[in-house]
C-alpha cells in the first residue's frame, strides 16, 4: 500500500511540474500569523510582514513524516530576527522521495510602518522528477499586515508575484497564488483566525484556526481546511529560551502525518 501511495504521489507531481510551478500549500507548522503575541518564525511563511514582531532572534527546525511514509519526509529550517522596526529571515525546505524531490531557499525582509507592516521575500526552488528531469525557478512575494486594533489584525500575501523558470520550455511558467487572513483576539489567551488561499487554476481553500495560550508557556493550535475537511494541529511548550512542539495533520484517504519541531529564541518578550 505504501508503494502505491508513493507512486501516485510521484505521478501526480510529475504532471503538475510539467505545466506550472505552484506555491507550496499551507502546512501545520505555519500558523498564528495575525496577532503578534502568538507569532513565531514559522508564521512568516503565512505572511512575510510578521517579521518585525519576532523576538530578538529565533531559530526553528521542523520534520514531518507525511502519511507515515519514510520516503515522504519533509524538513524545514528557519532563522530570523527583529532589529528595531524591521525583521529578516532565511529558510530552507526539503520534501519528497527518490522519484520526486523539492528544495526551496528563501530570504525575506519585513518593515513596520505604524499600524501597517510590509514584507518581501526572494524565493529559489528546485524540483527533480524521475523521467522529467530537473527544474529550478526563482520568484518574489510580498506580504501586508494591518493591525486594525488591539484585537483585530488582517493582511494578505502574494506568492510568485514575479519570477521565472531556469531552462524552461515554452509551456512552463510560474503560477500565482495568494493568502488572505483575519485574526480576532477573543480573549487575552485565545485567538481565532480565518484564512483564504487561492492558487492559479485551483479551487480556493478556506481554513479556520483557533490558538490558545496558557501563561505564555503552552500554545495549542487547531486548524480545519473546510472544503477538504482536513484537520491539523500544533502544540508547543516553552522552556526559557527553548520551545519544543509537535504537529499533526490528517487526510481521510492518505492518513496521518506527524511532525516534531524545535524553536530557540534569545528574548522571552514580544515587542
XYZ file of C-alpha atoms in Angstrom:
271
model
C 0.000 0.000 0.000
C 2.843 2.392 0.828
C 4.464 1.698 -2.546
C 1.193 2.518 -4.299
C 0.846 5.806 -2.393
C 4.413 6.813 -3.239
C 3.799 6.006 -6.895
C 0.590 8.029 -7.013
C 2.279 10.980 -5.308
C 5.184 10.901 -7.754
C 2.938 10.588 -10.814
C 0.691 13.472 -9.761
C 3.712 15.651 -9.010
C 5.257 14.962 -12.417
C 2.098 16.052 -14.213
C 1.835 19.242 -12.138
C 5.503 20.107 -12.572
C 5.307 19.725 -16.353
C 2.765 22.543 -16.571
C 3.409 25.158 -13.904
C 5.206 25.541 -10.587
C 2.717 26.283 -7.832
C 3.158 27.955 -4.440
C 3.540 25.455 -1.609
C 0.361 24.614 0.311
C -0.099 25.638 3.935
C 1.281 23.033 6.355
C 0.629 22.555 10.117
C 3.813 24.339 11.241
C 2.670 27.553 9.502
C 0.116 29.138 11.786
C -0.814 32.108 14.011
C 0.303 34.978 11.770
C -2.395 37.505 12.672
C -1.536 38.591 16.208
C 1.964 39.468 17.372
C 1.632 37.691 20.748
C 1.075 34.338 19.005
C 3.580 34.531 16.138
C 6.930 32.792 15.758
C 9.487 32.407 12.958
C 7.310 29.845 11.129
C 4.424 32.338 10.950
C 6.385 34.297 8.341
C 5.629 31.511 5.842
C 1.984 32.629 6.017
C 2.747 36.345 5.882
C 6.202 37.876 5.473
C 5.021 41.051 7.200
C 5.128 39.386 10.649
C 8.950 39.544 10.687
C 9.197 42.860 12.638
C 7.229 41.270 15.511
C 9.691 38.417 16.121
C 11.796 38.004 19.228
C 15.348 39.361 19.034
C 16.483 36.137 17.331
C 14.708 32.874 16.549
C 15.836 29.590 15.035
C 13.398 26.827 14.137
C 13.629 23.280 12.763
C 10.697 21.039 11.813
C 10.436 17.489 10.471
C 7.309 15.654 9.346
C 6.719 12.073 8.214
C 3.992 12.596 5.633
C 1.273 9.919 5.790
C 3.664 7.872 7.981
C 5.749 7.043 4.895
C 9.545 7.207 5.471
C 10.037 8.136 1.802
C 7.843 11.233 2.180
C 9.640 13.017 4.991
C 9.561 16.800 4.961
C 12.077 19.156 6.603
C 12.189 22.897 7.227
C 14.734 25.113 8.989
C 14.436 28.858 9.567
C 16.327 31.651 11.291
C 15.413 35.295 11.720
C 15.384 38.308 13.994
C 13.762 41.666 14.588
C 16.014 44.730 14.615
C 14.158 47.850 15.679
C 11.208 48.348 13.333
C 12.333 45.712 10.834
C 12.999 41.987 10.692
C 14.644 39.397 8.467
C 14.550 35.638 7.947
C 16.172 32.900 5.909
C 14.717 29.434 5.349
C 15.455 26.115 3.668
C 12.925 23.371 2.914
C 13.068 19.842 1.512
C 10.343 17.323 0.743
C 9.839 14.296 -1.460
C 11.160 10.850 -2.307
C 13.687 9.343 -4.709
C 11.484 9.849 -7.768
C 10.269 13.333 -6.803
C 12.067 15.889 -4.655
C 11.595 19.575 -3.958
C 14.059 22.042 -2.438
C 13.464 25.669 -1.527
C 15.503 28.587 -0.192
C 14.096 31.967 0.823
C 15.482 35.292 2.017
C 12.885 37.664 3.480
C 12.705 41.152 4.980
C 9.902 42.983 6.775
C 9.373 46.567 7.956
C 6.877 48.033 10.423
C 5.280 51.311 9.291
C 2.982 52.269 12.138
C -0.069 50.004 12.148
C 0.888 48.538 8.775
C 3.798 46.164 8.233
C 5.233 45.173 4.858
C 7.291 42.132 3.941
C 9.027 40.876 0.832
C 10.862 37.672 0.013
C 13.141 36.263 -2.679
C 12.467 32.575 -3.274
C 14.522 29.923 -5.078
C 13.084 26.472 -5.696
C 14.200 23.296 -7.444
C 12.395 20.094 -8.408
C 13.578 16.681 -9.541
C 11.039 14.360 -11.171
C 12.081 10.938 -12.458
C 11.666 10.751 -16.225
C 11.213 14.503 -16.458
C 14.469 15.950 -15.207
C 15.445 18.884 -13.024
C 13.865 22.310 -12.989
C 14.637 25.341 -10.869
C 12.974 28.717 -10.549
C 13.102 31.993 -8.700
C 10.243 34.219 -7.614
C 9.333 37.131 -5.379
C 6.470 37.579 -2.958
C 5.073 40.388 -0.836
C 3.011 40.472 2.331
C 0.989 43.161 4.099
C -0.231 43.091 7.698
C -2.598 45.710 9.115
C -3.176 45.978 12.866
C -6.712 47.360 12.774
C -6.981 47.477 16.568
C -5.545 45.745 19.620
C -7.792 42.730 18.950
C -8.142 42.639 15.141
C -5.440 42.158 12.511
C -5.765 41.389 8.827
C -3.495 41.033 5.823
C -2.566 39.155 2.692
C 0.401 37.672 0.897
C 1.041 37.274 -2.843
C 3.237 34.355 -3.910
C 5.110 34.060 -7.215
C 4.339 37.715 -7.903
C 7.201 37.742 -10.387
C 9.968 35.376 -11.363
C 10.957 32.804 -13.922
C 11.943 29.195 -14.560
C 15.545 28.434 -15.482
C 15.958 26.457 -18.728
C 12.207 26.053 -19.048
C 10.268 25.149 -22.155
C 7.628 27.403 -23.623
C 4.838 25.548 -21.818
C 6.242 26.093 -18.347
C 5.686 29.089 -16.119
C 5.109 30.096 -12.530
C 1.592 30.040 -11.138
C 0.476 32.882 -8.906
C -1.104 32.341 -5.527
C -2.310 34.380 -2.594
C -3.327 34.024 1.031
C -5.617 36.437 2.882
C -6.156 36.259 6.622
C -8.072 37.756 9.532
C -7.235 37.358 13.209
C -9.540 38.251 16.104
C -8.366 38.141 19.723
C -11.411 36.713 21.514
C -9.665 36.775 24.907
C -6.119 37.574 26.072
C -5.166 33.917 25.573
C -7.489 32.977 22.684
C -7.030 33.901 19.013
C -9.366 32.962 16.158
C -8.137 33.093 12.555
C -9.698 32.680 9.133
C -7.506 32.128 6.073
C -8.388 32.018 2.381
C -5.816 30.583 -0.019
C -6.015 30.503 -3.810
C -3.571 29.148 -6.354
C -3.979 29.610 -10.082
C -6.242 27.015 -11.757
C -7.177 25.527 -8.383
C -10.214 25.984 -6.170
C -9.906 28.358 -3.223
C -9.413 26.876 0.220
C -10.848 28.271 3.460
C -9.066 27.429 6.706
C -10.462 28.129 10.175
C -7.987 28.149 13.070
C -8.030 28.638 16.828
C -4.989 29.265 19.048
C -4.860 29.105 22.851
C -2.029 30.087 25.211
C -1.537 29.098 28.843
C 0.584 31.590 30.824
C 2.889 32.161 27.847
C 4.198 28.599 28.288
C 1.887 26.314 26.350
C 0.359 27.178 22.978
C -2.076 24.889 21.186
C -3.410 25.468 17.666
C -6.066 23.592 15.708
C -6.897 24.180 12.045
C -9.539 22.867 9.668
C -9.408 23.082 5.885
C -13.164 23.422 5.430
C -13.638 22.401 1.750
C -11.338 19.379 2.117
C -12.379 18.553 5.710
C -8.686 18.169 6.624
C -7.834 18.879 10.286
C -4.382 19.690 11.635
C -2.897 20.771 14.945
C 0.237 22.181 16.535
C 1.225 22.207 20.227
C 4.385 23.760 21.664
C 5.801 24.073 25.170
C 8.124 26.937 26.101
C 11.038 26.386 28.499
C 13.011 29.620 28.943
C 14.820 30.152 25.621
C 13.679 26.892 24.008
C 10.341 25.642 22.692
C 9.526 22.023 21.813
C 6.447 21.027 19.878
C 4.521 18.510 17.810
C 2.369 18.843 14.713
C -0.185 16.521 13.188
C -2.364 16.512 10.084
C -4.959 14.038 8.831
C -6.158 13.216 5.328
C -9.211 10.964 5.012
C -7.712 8.930 2.148
C -3.957 9.101 2.788
C -3.825 9.058 6.565
C -1.904 10.679 9.403
C 1.171 12.959 9.189
C 3.046 13.516 12.494
C 5.803 16.072 12.997
C 8.262 17.428 15.578
C 9.793 20.890 15.856
C 12.235 22.934 17.908
C 12.334 26.707 18.411
C 15.182 28.648 20.027
C 14.919 32.365 20.815
C 17.013 34.976 22.598
C 14.124 37.020 24.006
C 11.215 35.945 26.190
C 9.120 39.003 25.384
C 7.207 40.040 22.279
C 7.586 43.702 21.253
